[in-house]
Structures are given as structure tokens and as C-alpha cells.
Coordinates of C-alpha atoms in Angstrom, one line a residue:
M1 CA 34.1 97.9 93.3
K2 CA 32.7 98.9 90.0
Q3 CA 29.7 101.2 90.0
R4 CA 27.7 98.9 87.9
I5 CA 27.1 96.5 90.8
L6 CA 25.2 99.1 92.7
Y7 CA 22.2 98.5 90.5
F8 CA 22.0 94.9 91.5
F9 CA 18.9 94.0 93.5
S10 CA 18.2 91.4 96.1
A11 CA 17.3 88.1 94.7
V12 CA 15.3 85.3 96.4
I13 CA 15.9 81.7 95.5
V14 CA 13.7 79.0 97.0
I15 CA 14.5 75.3 96.6
W16 CA 11.4 74.1 94.9
N17 CA 9.3 74.8 91.8
C18 CA 5.9 73.8 90.4
S19 CA 7.2 70.9 88.4
D20 CA 6.9 67.3 89.3
L21 CA 9.3 66.7 92.1
H22 CA 8.4 63.2 93.2
A23 CA 11.8 61.7 92.3
Q24 CA 13.9 64.5 93.7
Q25 CA 15.4 63.6 97.1
A26 CA 18.4 65.0 99.0
G27 CA 21.5 63.7 97.4
D28 CA 20.0 63.0 94.0
L29 CA 21.7 64.4 90.9
D30 CA 19.9 67.5 89.7
P31 CA 18.0 66.7 86.4
D32 CA 18.0 70.4 85.5
F33 CA 21.8 70.4 85.1
G34 CA 23.7 69.1 82.1
Q35 CA 22.6 65.6 81.1
G36 CA 20.8 64.0 84.0
G37 CA 22.9 66.1 86.5
I38 CA 26.3 65.9 84.8
A39 CA 27.9 68.4 82.4
D40 CA 30.8 66.9 80.4
I41 CA 33.0 69.4 78.4
D42 CA 35.0 67.8 75.6
L43 CA 38.3 69.7 75.1
G44 CA 39.7 67.2 72.6
A45 CA 42.3 64.5 72.9
G46 CA 44.8 64.4 75.7
N47 CA 45.1 63.8 79.4
N48 CA 42.7 66.7 80.2
Y49 CA 41.9 67.1 83.9
C50 CA 39.7 69.5 85.8
R51 CA 41.1 70.1 89.3
S52 CA 39.3 73.1 90.8
M53 CA 36.1 75.3 90.6
A54 CA 34.7 78.6 91.8
I55 CA 31.4 80.5 91.3
H56 CA 31.0 84.0 89.9
T57 CA 28.4 86.3 91.6
D58 CA 25.9 85.5 88.8
Q59 CA 26.2 81.9 89.9
K60 CA 28.0 80.8 86.7
L61 CA 30.6 78.0 87.4
V62 CA 34.2 78.4 86.5
L63 CA 36.2 75.1 86.1
F64 CA 40.0 75.1 86.1
G65 CA 42.5 72.5 85.0
K66 CA 44.8 71.4 82.3
A67 CA 43.9 70.7 78.7
Q68 CA 46.0 69.7 75.7
V69 CA 46.1 72.6 73.1
D70 CA 48.2 72.1 69.9
G71 CA 50.0 69.2 71.5
V72 CA 50.9 71.2 74.6
Y73 CA 49.2 71.2 78.0
R74 CA 48.0 74.6 79.1
P75 CA 46.1 76.0 82.1
T76 CA 42.5 76.1 81.0
L77 CA 39.3 77.7 82.3
V78 CA 35.8 76.7 81.3
R79 CA 32.7 78.7 82.4
L80 CA 29.3 77.1 82.6
N81 CA 25.8 78.7 82.7
T82 CA 23.6 77.7 85.6
D83 CA 22.1 74.9 83.6
G84 CA 25.5 73.4 82.8
S85 CA 25.9 74.6 79.3
L86 CA 29.0 76.5 78.0
D87 CA 28.9 80.2 78.5
D88 CA 29.6 81.6 74.9
A89 CA 30.4 85.0 76.3
F90 CA 33.5 83.7 78.1
G91 CA 36.8 83.2 76.3
N92 CA 36.4 81.2 73.1
A93 CA 32.9 79.7 73.2
G94 CA 33.2 79.2 76.9
V95 CA 36.9 78.2 77.1
A96 CA 39.8 80.4 78.1
V97 CA 43.4 79.1 77.7
G98 CA 46.6 80.5 79.4
D99 CA 49.6 81.5 77.3
L100 CA 52.9 79.7 77.4
T101 CA 55.0 81.9 79.7
F102 CA 58.5 81.9 81.0
D103 CA 59.8 79.8 78.2
A104 CA 58.1 76.6 79.5
T105 CA 57.8 73.7 77.1
H106 CA 54.4 73.0 78.6
H107 CA 52.3 73.5 81.7
E108 CA 51.4 70.7 84.1
E109 CA 49.6 70.2 87.3
A110 CA 46.9 73.0 87.0
R111 CA 45.7 72.8 90.5
S112 CA 43.7 75.6 92.1
L113 CA 41.4 78.6 91.3
V114 CA 40.1 81.5 93.3
I115 CA 37.9 84.4 92.3
Q116 CA 38.7 87.9 93.6
P117 CA 35.8 90.2 94.8
D118 CA 36.1 92.1 91.4
G119 CA 35.4 88.9 89.5
K120 CA 39.0 88.3 88.2
M121 CA 40.2 84.8 88.5
L122 CA 43.6 83.7 89.9
C123 CA 44.9 80.3 88.7
V124 CA 47.9 78.5 90.1
Y125 CA 49.8 75.7 88.3
C126 CA 53.4 74.6 87.7
T127 CA 55.6 74.7 84.6
D128 CA 57.3 71.6 83.2
F129 CA 58.0 68.3 85.0
V130 CA 61.6 69.3 85.9
E131 CA 62.9 72.6 87.2
S132 CA 59.2 73.4 87.9
S133 CA 57.9 76.6 89.4
Y134 CA 54.8 77.9 91.0
T135 CA 53.0 80.0 88.4
I136 CA 50.0 82.3 88.8
T137 CA 48.0 83.7 86.0
R138 CA 45.2 86.2 86.5
F139 CA 42.2 86.2 84.0
N140 CA 39.7 89.0 83.5
T141 CA 36.0 88.2 83.9
D142 CA 35.6 87.7 80.1
G143 CA 38.4 85.0 80.1
S144 CA 41.2 87.2 78.7
I145 CA 44.5 87.4 80.5
D146 CA 44.9 90.4 82.8
T147 CA 48.2 91.9 81.7
D148 CA 48.3 94.3 84.7
F149 CA 49.1 91.3 86.9
G150 CA 52.8 90.3 87.3
A151 CA 54.7 90.1 84.0
A152 CA 52.0 90.3 81.2
G153 CA 49.5 88.5 83.3
S154 CA 51.5 85.8 85.1
M155 CA 54.1 85.5 87.9
E156 CA 56.3 82.6 88.8
T157 CA 58.7 81.6 91.5
A158 CA 60.6 78.5 92.6
P159 CA 60.8 78.0 96.4
C160 CA 62.9 74.9 95.9
S161 CA 65.8 74.3 93.5
F162 CA 64.3 71.3 91.6
F163 CA 60.7 70.1 92.2
N164 CA 57.8 72.5 92.9
R165 CA 54.2 71.4 92.8
P166 CA 51.5 73.9 94.0
R167 CA 48.4 72.4 95.6
S168 CA 46.2 75.2 96.7
I169 CA 45.7 79.0 96.4
L170 CA 44.3 81.2 99.2
L171 CA 43.2 84.7 98.7
Q172 CA 43.9 86.4 102.1
E173 CA 41.7 89.1 103.6
D174 CA 44.2 91.9 102.7
G175 CA 44.1 90.8 99.0
S176 CA 47.5 89.0 99.1
I177 CA 47.7 85.6 97.5
L178 CA 49.2 82.6 99.3
V179 CA 50.2 79.4 97.4
V180 CA 51.0 76.2 99.3
G181 CA 52.4 73.0 97.9
I182 CA 55.3 70.5 97.7
G183 CA 59.0 71.2 97.0
R184 CA 62.2 69.2 96.8
N185 CA 65.8 70.1 96.5
F186 CA 68.6 68.3 94.6
A187 CA 70.8 68.3 97.7
N188 CA 68.8 65.8 100.0
D189 CA 65.9 64.8 97.8
L190 CA 63.5 65.2 100.8
A191 CA 60.1 66.7 100.1
K192 CA 59.2 69.9 101.9
W193 CA 56.1 71.9 102.7
T194 CA 56.3 75.2 100.8
A195 CA 54.4 78.4 100.7
V196 CA 54.8 81.6 98.6
R197 CA 52.9 84.8 99.0
F198 CA 52.3 87.3 96.3
T199 CA 50.9 90.9 96.5
A200 CA 47.6 91.7 94.8
A201 CA 49.7 93.2 92.0
G202 CA 51.5 89.9 91.4
D203 CA 54.9 90.7 93.1
V204 CA 56.5 88.4 95.7
D205 CA 55.3 89.6 99.1
M206 CA 58.4 90.2 101.1
T207 CA 56.5 90.5 104.4
L208 CA 56.4 86.7 104.5
N209 CA 59.6 85.7 106.2
G210 CA 61.5 88.6 104.5
D211 CA 61.6 86.9 101.1
G212 CA 58.1 85.9 100.4
T213 CA 58.7 82.1 101.0
W214 CA 58.1 79.7 103.9
I215 CA 59.5 76.2 103.9
W216 CA 59.1 73.4 106.5
E217 CA 61.2 70.3 106.2
P218 CA 60.0 67.4 108.5
S219 CA 62.7 65.3 110.2
E220 CA 61.8 62.2 108.3
D221 CA 61.2 61.2 104.7
T222 CA 58.7 62.8 102.3
A223 CA 55.9 65.3 103.1
G224 CA 53.7 67.9 101.5
A225 CA 51.2 70.8 102.1
Y226 CA 47.8 70.4 100.4
D227 CA 45.5 73.2 101.5
A228 CA 45.4 76.4 103.5
A229 CA 42.8 78.6 105.3
Q230 CA 42.9 81.9 107.1
Q231 CA 41.4 82.5 110.5
P232 CA 39.4 85.7 111.3
D233 CA 42.4 86.9 113.3
G234 CA 44.6 86.7 110.2
K235 CA 46.6 83.6 111.3
I236 CA 47.2 81.0 108.5
L237 CA 46.4 77.3 108.8
I238 CA 48.3 74.9 106.5
A239 CA 47.3 71.2 106.3
G240 CA 49.2 68.3 104.8
N241 CA 51.1 65.2 105.7
A242 CA 54.5 64.0 106.9
Y243 CA 56.0 60.6 107.2
Y244 CA 57.0 59.4 110.7
L245 CA 58.0 56.0 112.1
N246 CA 55.2 54.0 113.6
E247 CA 55.5 51.5 116.5
N248 CA 56.7 48.9 114.0
E249 CA 59.4 51.1 112.7
F250 CA 57.7 51.7 109.3
N251 CA 57.4 55.2 107.8
E252 CA 53.7 56.1 107.6
P253 CA 51.9 59.4 106.7
R254 CA 50.6 61.4 109.6
C255 CA 48.1 64.3 109.5
V256 CA 49.8 67.6 110.2
L257 CA 48.4 71.1 110.7
I258 CA 50.6 74.1 111.1
R259 CA 49.5 77.6 112.2
L260 CA 51.5 80.6 111.2
N261 CA 51.3 84.3 112.1
M262 CA 50.8 86.7 109.2
N263 CA 54.6 87.3 108.9
G264 CA 55.3 83.6 108.4
S265 CA 56.5 82.8 112.0
Y266 CA 55.1 79.8 113.8
D267 CA 52.3 80.5 116.2
D268 CA 53.7 79.0 119.5
T269 CA 50.2 79.1 121.1
F270 CA 49.1 76.3 118.7
A271 CA 49.9 72.6 119.4
E272 CA 53.7 72.1 119.8
A273 CA 55.4 75.4 118.8
G274 CA 52.8 75.9 116.0
I275 CA 52.9 72.3 114.6
G276 CA 50.2 69.7 115.3
I277 CA 50.9 66.1 114.4
Y278 CA 47.9 63.7 114.7
D279 CA 48.1 59.9 114.9
V280 CA 44.6 58.9 113.9
S281 CA 45.8 55.6 112.3
E282 CA 49.0 53.6 112.8
I283 CA 48.7 52.6 109.1
G284 CA 48.6 56.1 107.8
A285 CA 46.3 59.1 107.0
S286 CA 46.6 62.2 104.9
P287 CA 44.5 65.4 104.9
M288 CA 43.7 67.1 101.6
A289 CA 41.5 70.0 102.8
V290 CA 41.2 72.3 105.8
A291 CA 38.2 74.5 106.7
L292 CA 36.9 76.5 109.6
Q293 CA 33.6 76.2 111.5
A294 CA 31.7 79.2 112.8
D295 CA 32.8 78.5 116.4
G296 CA 36.5 78.4 115.4
G297 CA 36.8 74.6 115.2
I298 CA 39.2 73.5 112.5
L299 CA 38.3 70.7 110.2
M300 CA 40.6 68.5 108.1
A301 CA 39.4 66.0 105.5
G302 CA 41.3 63.4 103.4
S303 CA 41.9 59.7 103.6
I304 CA 42.8 57.2 106.2
T305 CA 44.0 53.6 105.9
T306 CA 42.4 51.0 108.3
A307 CA 43.0 47.3 108.7
S308 CA 39.3 46.5 108.2
T309 CA 38.2 48.5 105.2
G310 CA 41.4 49.8 103.6
L311 CA 41.4 53.4 102.3
D312 CA 38.5 55.4 103.6
A313 CA 37.4 59.1 103.6
L314 CA 38.5 60.9 106.8
L315 CA 37.0 63.9 108.6
M316 CA 38.6 65.2 111.8
R317 CA 38.3 68.3 114.0
I318 CA 41.1 70.2 115.8
T319 CA 40.5 72.7 118.7
T320 CA 41.6 76.3 118.4
D321 CA 44.7 75.5 120.5
G322 CA 45.8 72.6 118.2
E323 CA 44.5 69.5 120.0
L324 CA 42.5 66.7 118.5
D325 CA 38.9 67.5 119.5
T326 CA 37.7 64.3 121.2
S327 CA 34.1 65.6 121.4
F328 CA 33.9 65.3 117.6
G329 CA 32.9 62.0 116.0
T330 CA 34.7 59.2 117.7
N331 CA 37.8 60.5 119.6
G332 CA 38.1 63.4 117.3
F333 CA 37.5 61.9 113.9
V334 CA 35.2 59.9 111.7
T335 CA 35.8 57.6 108.7
S336 CA 33.4 56.7 105.9
N337 CA 33.7 52.9 106.5
L338 CA 32.5 52.1 103.0
P339 CA 33.1 48.5 101.9
D340 CA 35.5 49.6 99.1
T341 CA 38.2 52.2 98.6
D342 CA 37.1 55.8 98.8
R343 CA 38.7 59.1 99.7
A344 CA 37.8 62.8 100.2
Q345 CA 39.5 65.3 98.0
S346 CA 37.7 68.4 99.3
M347 CA 35.4 69.6 102.0
L348 CA 33.0 72.5 102.7
V349 CA 31.2 73.8 105.7
M350 CA 27.7 74.2 104.4
Q351 CA 25.2 77.1 104.8
D352 CA 23.5 75.4 107.7
G353 CA 26.7 74.4 109.4
N354 CA 26.7 70.8 108.3
I355 CA 29.8 69.4 106.6
M356 CA 30.1 67.9 103.1
L357 CA 33.0 65.8 101.8
G358 CA 33.6 65.3 98.1
G359 CA 35.9 62.8 96.3
L360 CA 35.7 59.5 94.6
Y361 CA 34.6 55.9 95.4
Y362 CA 36.2 52.8 94.0
G363 CA 33.1 50.7 94.1
T364 CA 32.7 47.1 93.3
G365 CA 34.6 46.0 90.2
A366 CA 35.9 48.9 88.1
V367 CA 33.2 51.4 88.9
I368 CA 34.7 54.8 90.0
P369 CA 32.0 57.4 90.6
G370 CA 32.3 60.8 92.2
L371 CA 31.3 60.7 95.9
L372 CA 29.5 62.9 98.4
I373 CA 29.2 62.3 102.2
K374 CA 27.3 64.6 104.5
Y375 CA 27.9 65.0 108.3
T376 CA 26.4 67.1 111.0
A377 CA 28.6 69.9 112.6
E378 CA 29.4 67.3 115.4
G379 CA 30.7 64.7 113.0
V380 CA 27.6 62.4 112.7
Q381 CA 26.9 61.0 109.3
D382 CA 23.6 62.1 107.8
M383 CA 21.9 58.9 106.8
N384 CA 19.0 60.8 105.2
F385 CA 21.4 62.1 102.5
G386 CA 21.9 60.0 99.4
N387 CA 21.3 56.3 99.4
E388 CA 20.4 54.0 102.4
E389 CA 24.1 53.8 103.3
G390 CA 24.2 57.6 103.7
Y391 CA 26.2 58.7 100.7
S392 CA 25.6 59.8 97.2
T393 CA 27.5 59.3 93.9
T394 CA 27.5 60.3 90.3
Q395 CA 26.3 56.8 89.6
N396 CA 28.7 56.2 86.7
N397 CA 32.1 54.8 86.0
G398 CA 35.1 57.1 85.6
F399 CA 34.2 60.2 87.5
Y400 CA 37.3 61.3 89.5
G401 CA 35.8 63.9 91.9
E402 CA 38.2 66.7 92.9
E403 CA 36.4 69.8 94.4
I404 CA 33.0 70.7 95.8
I405 CA 31.2 74.0 96.3
Q406 CA 27.8 75.1 97.4
Q407 CA 25.7 77.3 95.2
A408 CA 23.6 80.2 96.5
D409 CA 20.5 78.0 96.1
G410 CA 22.0 75.4 98.3
K411 CA 22.8 72.8 95.7
I412 CA 26.2 71.1 95.7
V413 CA 28.5 70.9 92.7
L414 CA 31.3 68.3 92.4
V415 CA 33.9 68.8 89.6
G416 CA 36.7 66.6 88.3
R417 CA 37.6 64.4 85.3
N418 CA 35.0 62.1 83.7
I419 CA 36.6 59.4 81.6
Q420 CA 34.1 57.9 79.1
E421 CA 35.2 55.8 76.1
N422 CA 38.8 57.1 76.3
I423 CA 37.7 60.8 76.3
R424 CA 38.8 62.8 79.3
Y425 CA 36.2 65.4 80.0
F426 CA 36.2 68.4 82.2
S427 CA 33.1 67.5 84.2
A428 CA 30.7 69.0 86.7
S429 CA 27.9 67.2 88.6
R430 CA 25.2 68.9 90.6
F431 CA 23.3 67.4 93.5
L432 CA 20.1 68.4 95.3
I433 CA 20.7 69.2 99.0
E434 CA 17.0 69.2 100.1
D435 CA 14.3 66.7 99.8
A436 CA 12.3 68.8 97.4
N437 CA 9.3 66.5 97.4
A438 CA 8.9 66.7 101.2
I439 CA 9.1 70.5 101.0
R440 CA 6.4 70.6 98.4
E441 CA 4.1 68.4 100.5
N442 CA 4.5 70.7 103.5
G443 CA 2.5 73.2 101.6
V444 CA 4.4 76.2 103.0
N445 CA 4.5 79.4 100.9
P446 CA 7.9 81.1 100.6
P447 CA 8.1 84.1 103.1
D448 CA 8.4 87.7 102.0
I449 CA 11.8 88.9 103.2
S450 CA 13.4 92.3 103.0
L451 CA 17.1 93.1 103.2
Y452 CA 18.0 96.8 103.7
P453 CA 20.0 98.9 102.9
N454 CA 21.3 97.0 99.9
P455 CA 24.1 97.7 99.1
T456 CA 25.5 98.3 102.6
A457 CA 28.9 99.2 104.1
E458 CA 28.3 98.6 107.8
K459 CA 24.9 97.1 108.9
L460 CA 22.3 94.9 107.1
F461 CA 18.8 94.6 108.4
I462 CA 16.5 91.6 107.9
R463 CA 12.7 91.9 108.0
L464 CA 10.2 89.1 107.6
N465 CA 6.9 90.2 106.3
D466 CA 3.8 88.2 107.1
C467 CA 5.8 85.4 108.6
D468 CA 6.3 84.1 112.1
V469 CA 9.9 84.7 113.1
K470 CA 9.7 81.7 115.4
K471 CA 9.8 79.5 112.4
V472 CA 13.4 80.6 111.6
T473 CA 15.7 77.8 112.8
H474 CA 19.0 79.0 111.3
F475 CA 20.5 81.6 109.1
S476 CA 24.0 82.3 107.7
I477 CA 26.1 84.5 105.4
L478 CA 28.2 83.0 102.6
D479 CA 30.8 84.7 100.4
N480 CA 30.7 84.5 96.6
T481 CA 32.6 81.2 96.7
G482 CA 30.0 79.6 99.0
K483 CA 32.3 79.8 102.0
L484 CA 30.5 80.2 105.4
V485 CA 31.5 83.5 107.0
W486 CA 28.8 83.9 109.7
Q487 CA 25.9 82.0 111.2
S488 CA 23.4 82.2 114.0
T489 CA 20.3 80.4 115.4
Q490 CA 18.9 83.5 117.1
F491 CA 16.6 85.7 115.0
M492 CA 14.4 88.7 115.6
Q493 CA 12.4 91.1 113.5
N494 CA 14.4 93.9 111.8
M495 CA 17.5 92.2 113.1
P496 CA 20.7 94.2 112.4
I497 CA 23.8 92.3 111.3
N498 CA 27.2 94.0 111.4
V499 CA 28.9 93.3 108.1
S500 CA 31.6 96.0 108.3
H501 CA 34.4 93.4 108.7
L502 CA 33.5 91.7 105.5
S503 CA 35.5 92.3 102.3
E504 CA 33.9 94.2 99.5
G505 CA 31.8 92.0 97.2
F506 CA 28.6 89.9 96.8
Y507 CA 27.3 87.8 99.7
T508 CA 24.3 85.4 100.2
I509 CA 22.1 85.1 103.3
A510 CA 20.6 81.7 103.7
I511 CA 17.5 81.6 106.0
R512 CA 16.1 78.3 107.2
F513 CA 12.4 77.8 107.9
G514 CA 11.9 74.2 109.2
D515 CA 12.2 72.0 106.1
F516 CA 13.2 74.6 103.5
T517 CA 15.7 77.4 103.0
T518 CA 15.5 80.7 101.1
Y519 CA 18.5 82.6 99.8
H520 CA 19.0 86.4 99.4
T521 CA 21.9 88.2 97.9
F522 CA 23.3 91.5 99.1
I523 CA 26.4 93.7 98.3
K524 CA 29.0 94.8 100.8
T525 CA 30.6 98.1 99.8
K526 CA 33.5 100.0 101.3

């Protein structure tokens, strides 16, 4: 890690200020972000679409998708300041565009973004509509292309001979890069699950199945992998769908979760020889996201089709051995049960262990706002979040929500495409996660907290000054993407936390005191 980060000091962020907070409730759009909580970035004419997002250590947001440049679609990054304005120090006035590489006529399906501990950004997309490939480009922190990665900044490979669509990128603990998605060959035209792993330098990682590629072809009809996560023991979880015959002899999508060993072999201790297939609906269901809870429970989120309400958001939990966890929700899963069509496109385990789903809601008429739904760690919908039905939206028409993330201060950001008057914006919306008015009325002063040593390589100590430690109800550690990496409900004065297993980089400790939370940043070094 660069020496300059060693001069960084611990910061404290508390979720209230001295302004008038009477209208700010949990689930409301944040009026301090963009225009009324939504930041729209106009990248010109074309079918522009933001698909993914990450957060730099300075809490600036990086949005990734495709934008039409000189009549050609290219992978495009946009960086926003914390108030939702464009960061002029990044790229060209806040926008960075990938080059046309590998003789592609244009780039399509810009899908997923991840930020390395050194701040460099890895973006995955595919080239062309036919003979498509998985392509990764790495950008420097200023938005320029990192020519030390792959071939002049990019690397491509085609796991299948015709159709290749990446869906998600995963930065593994050893620095290697896993891309999962959908592939199809000319020979049988059946869709496959595909995964390709690259080294940190951008070469194909031959330690995955001997050639860097893993492919799973279900026995029936079409299928695809949509997201991946890595367990603390290094094993890889890949979530997606596959079509199987139901009791009426119709092909319907089923939720599938596969666990692989680090070398790409199937983990035969999980489900049936490493493959779990879950019938949560006889009409069909598809997961779009996978995440881990602190206790090892595995969450999948996406959509489910029911006879009563049609397409609904779906949240389900799988045990560590691959079984549907019937202690979660109702028989292992919960659905949104909203009166109109809605679906979850992404999910996160929050700083306090609760769960947030993000996506879109086809409300009454033609209204299509972005959607957030909050659940407890046990799968119970939080009816105190958002409106009286227990959900929150961007309250506009045309916001297609794609991905959510939690900032260090606890606020939730949902990004996607916002279509307004035929303009397709890269768009970010930010929501309050706390009832700020209730916090203010409690009249509690923020506690004085010390983290030391900071930076640290092995142990971090927490001390509360002039504060009753019994008031601490929960605290957790999050990485620089907002991902939960550790949590506990047990706290004592000068408590030591072993952080030696964490990768080098910036982390946030969130400490909960009754009705409010404070956030403190520390640096993990080698």
C-alpha cells in the first residue's frame, strides 16, 4: 500500500446534524444528495445504462455502465462527490471512457465493477453482440487506463464459442479476479454457467481447472450464472438459475447455488455433489445476487413468480451445507408480496446485520421507481423502514434500480438508469437508513471513541471515553465496498480485535448505541 495512506487519521461520522431534521425518516431520500436525493448524469444521446457501483476510500461513488461515445457504446465510469456532483478530478470532468480494444466494433453489456485495495478499478463487460468475449479493463484512480494490466490495460477471453455475457466480477482474497456469467456454443445452443479467473496482472489463471475456465451445463434448457461470493475458507459460491421440468411438464427456472473449491472442483460436502437446486416456486424463481451473513448463512435474492401476486422480490437463506434454511422467513424464504410487479436486482448485508434488497417496482400504471426493501437477519420485513407497507422507492417514473451499496455513514445508495423525457441518465439515489428526527429527540451526545493503533497490521483496540459501554448494542467491520466482514454484540472497554486476516486497505467500524450509530475508519497494513 502506498505510503501516503499512513497519514490518514480516524474519522467519526454520526448520523445527524444540527439542521432541521423533522422530515427525515428511515427510508427517505437524502435531500443533501443530488436533487432531492437523486443525482442524474447526462451522458448524451443513446441507450446509456448504469449497471454497477463501488465506493472509494474517500467515500466518492464510482458508477459503471455503458454510454454511447461517437456513435459507439463503450464501458464508462462516472465518479461522484459525496453530495452527488461530478468529481472534476476524475477522467474528463468526472467521466472516464474505456478504449475500443481487440478490434471490437462496439462494447455492450457493461456489467460489473470492483475496486482493488489500492484504489484501482476493475470493470467487466463483453465485446459485440456476436462472437462476444469477457473483457476486463483496469482503470487507475484518476480514471486513466492502467496499461500495466493485461494487454495495454485490458484482457479478454471467450469461454464459449459464440455467446458470452459476463454478469459479475469478484475480487478474491488472493488478488485474483473471478468473472461469472452466461455462455452458449453453436453446437447445441444450450446456455451454460461460465466462470473465468484472471491473475492480479491480468493473465488467465491456470490454477482454475487447469485452463482458467469453469463451465457447467445443466441437463435441461437454458441457464446462467449471475453472481459470486467467496467464503472465508476460500471456497467460491456461484448463484444463478437453470430450467427444469415442473410437475406439469413445463420448463421453469429454479434457483441454483454451486460451491466450488479454489481449484474449480465441486465441493462435494455442499448440497448434492456441490450443486444445490431449490424449488421455492413451481412457477419459477431466479436469484440475481448472493451474499454471506456473519454466521456463515448464505443469502440469495432475486425474483419469484407466484400465482397470487405475479413477479415479486425474493430473499432466501441456504445453510452452510447447502440446504434451504427453514428457520429463515417462511420455510427458508420470503417474498415482497407487493400488489404489482417488482424484483430484486441486488442485495447487501448491512452494517448491523440486517438485509437490504434493491431493485425496481412496476407500480400502478406506468410508474417504475427504484425499490428498497429491508429485512432483519432472520428474514422478517422491517415495517418501520420506508412507507407504511415497509418499502421505499425513488418516487419517480423510469428509475431502473440495479445495484445497492452502504456508505460508511450508513446511508444506502441505489444506482441504475433513470429515463426522463427520453434521456437515459446514469443515476444514483441515496436513502437515509436511520430515523434522524428520533435520534435528535433522544438528546444523546456522540461518544468519544478511540481506535489504536491506526494504521495496524494485527490488532485494533477500541476505547470508549466518557461513555457507558453497556449502551453498545452492536458493532461491525466493513471493507471499503461496504461489505460486512465481521460483527459482534459483545463489547468491553479497550477491546482488542484481531484484524490480521483482513486484506490490506481501508475499513470502517460501525458502533451502535441504542438508536444511533457512529462510524470510524482505520487502515489495515501488512
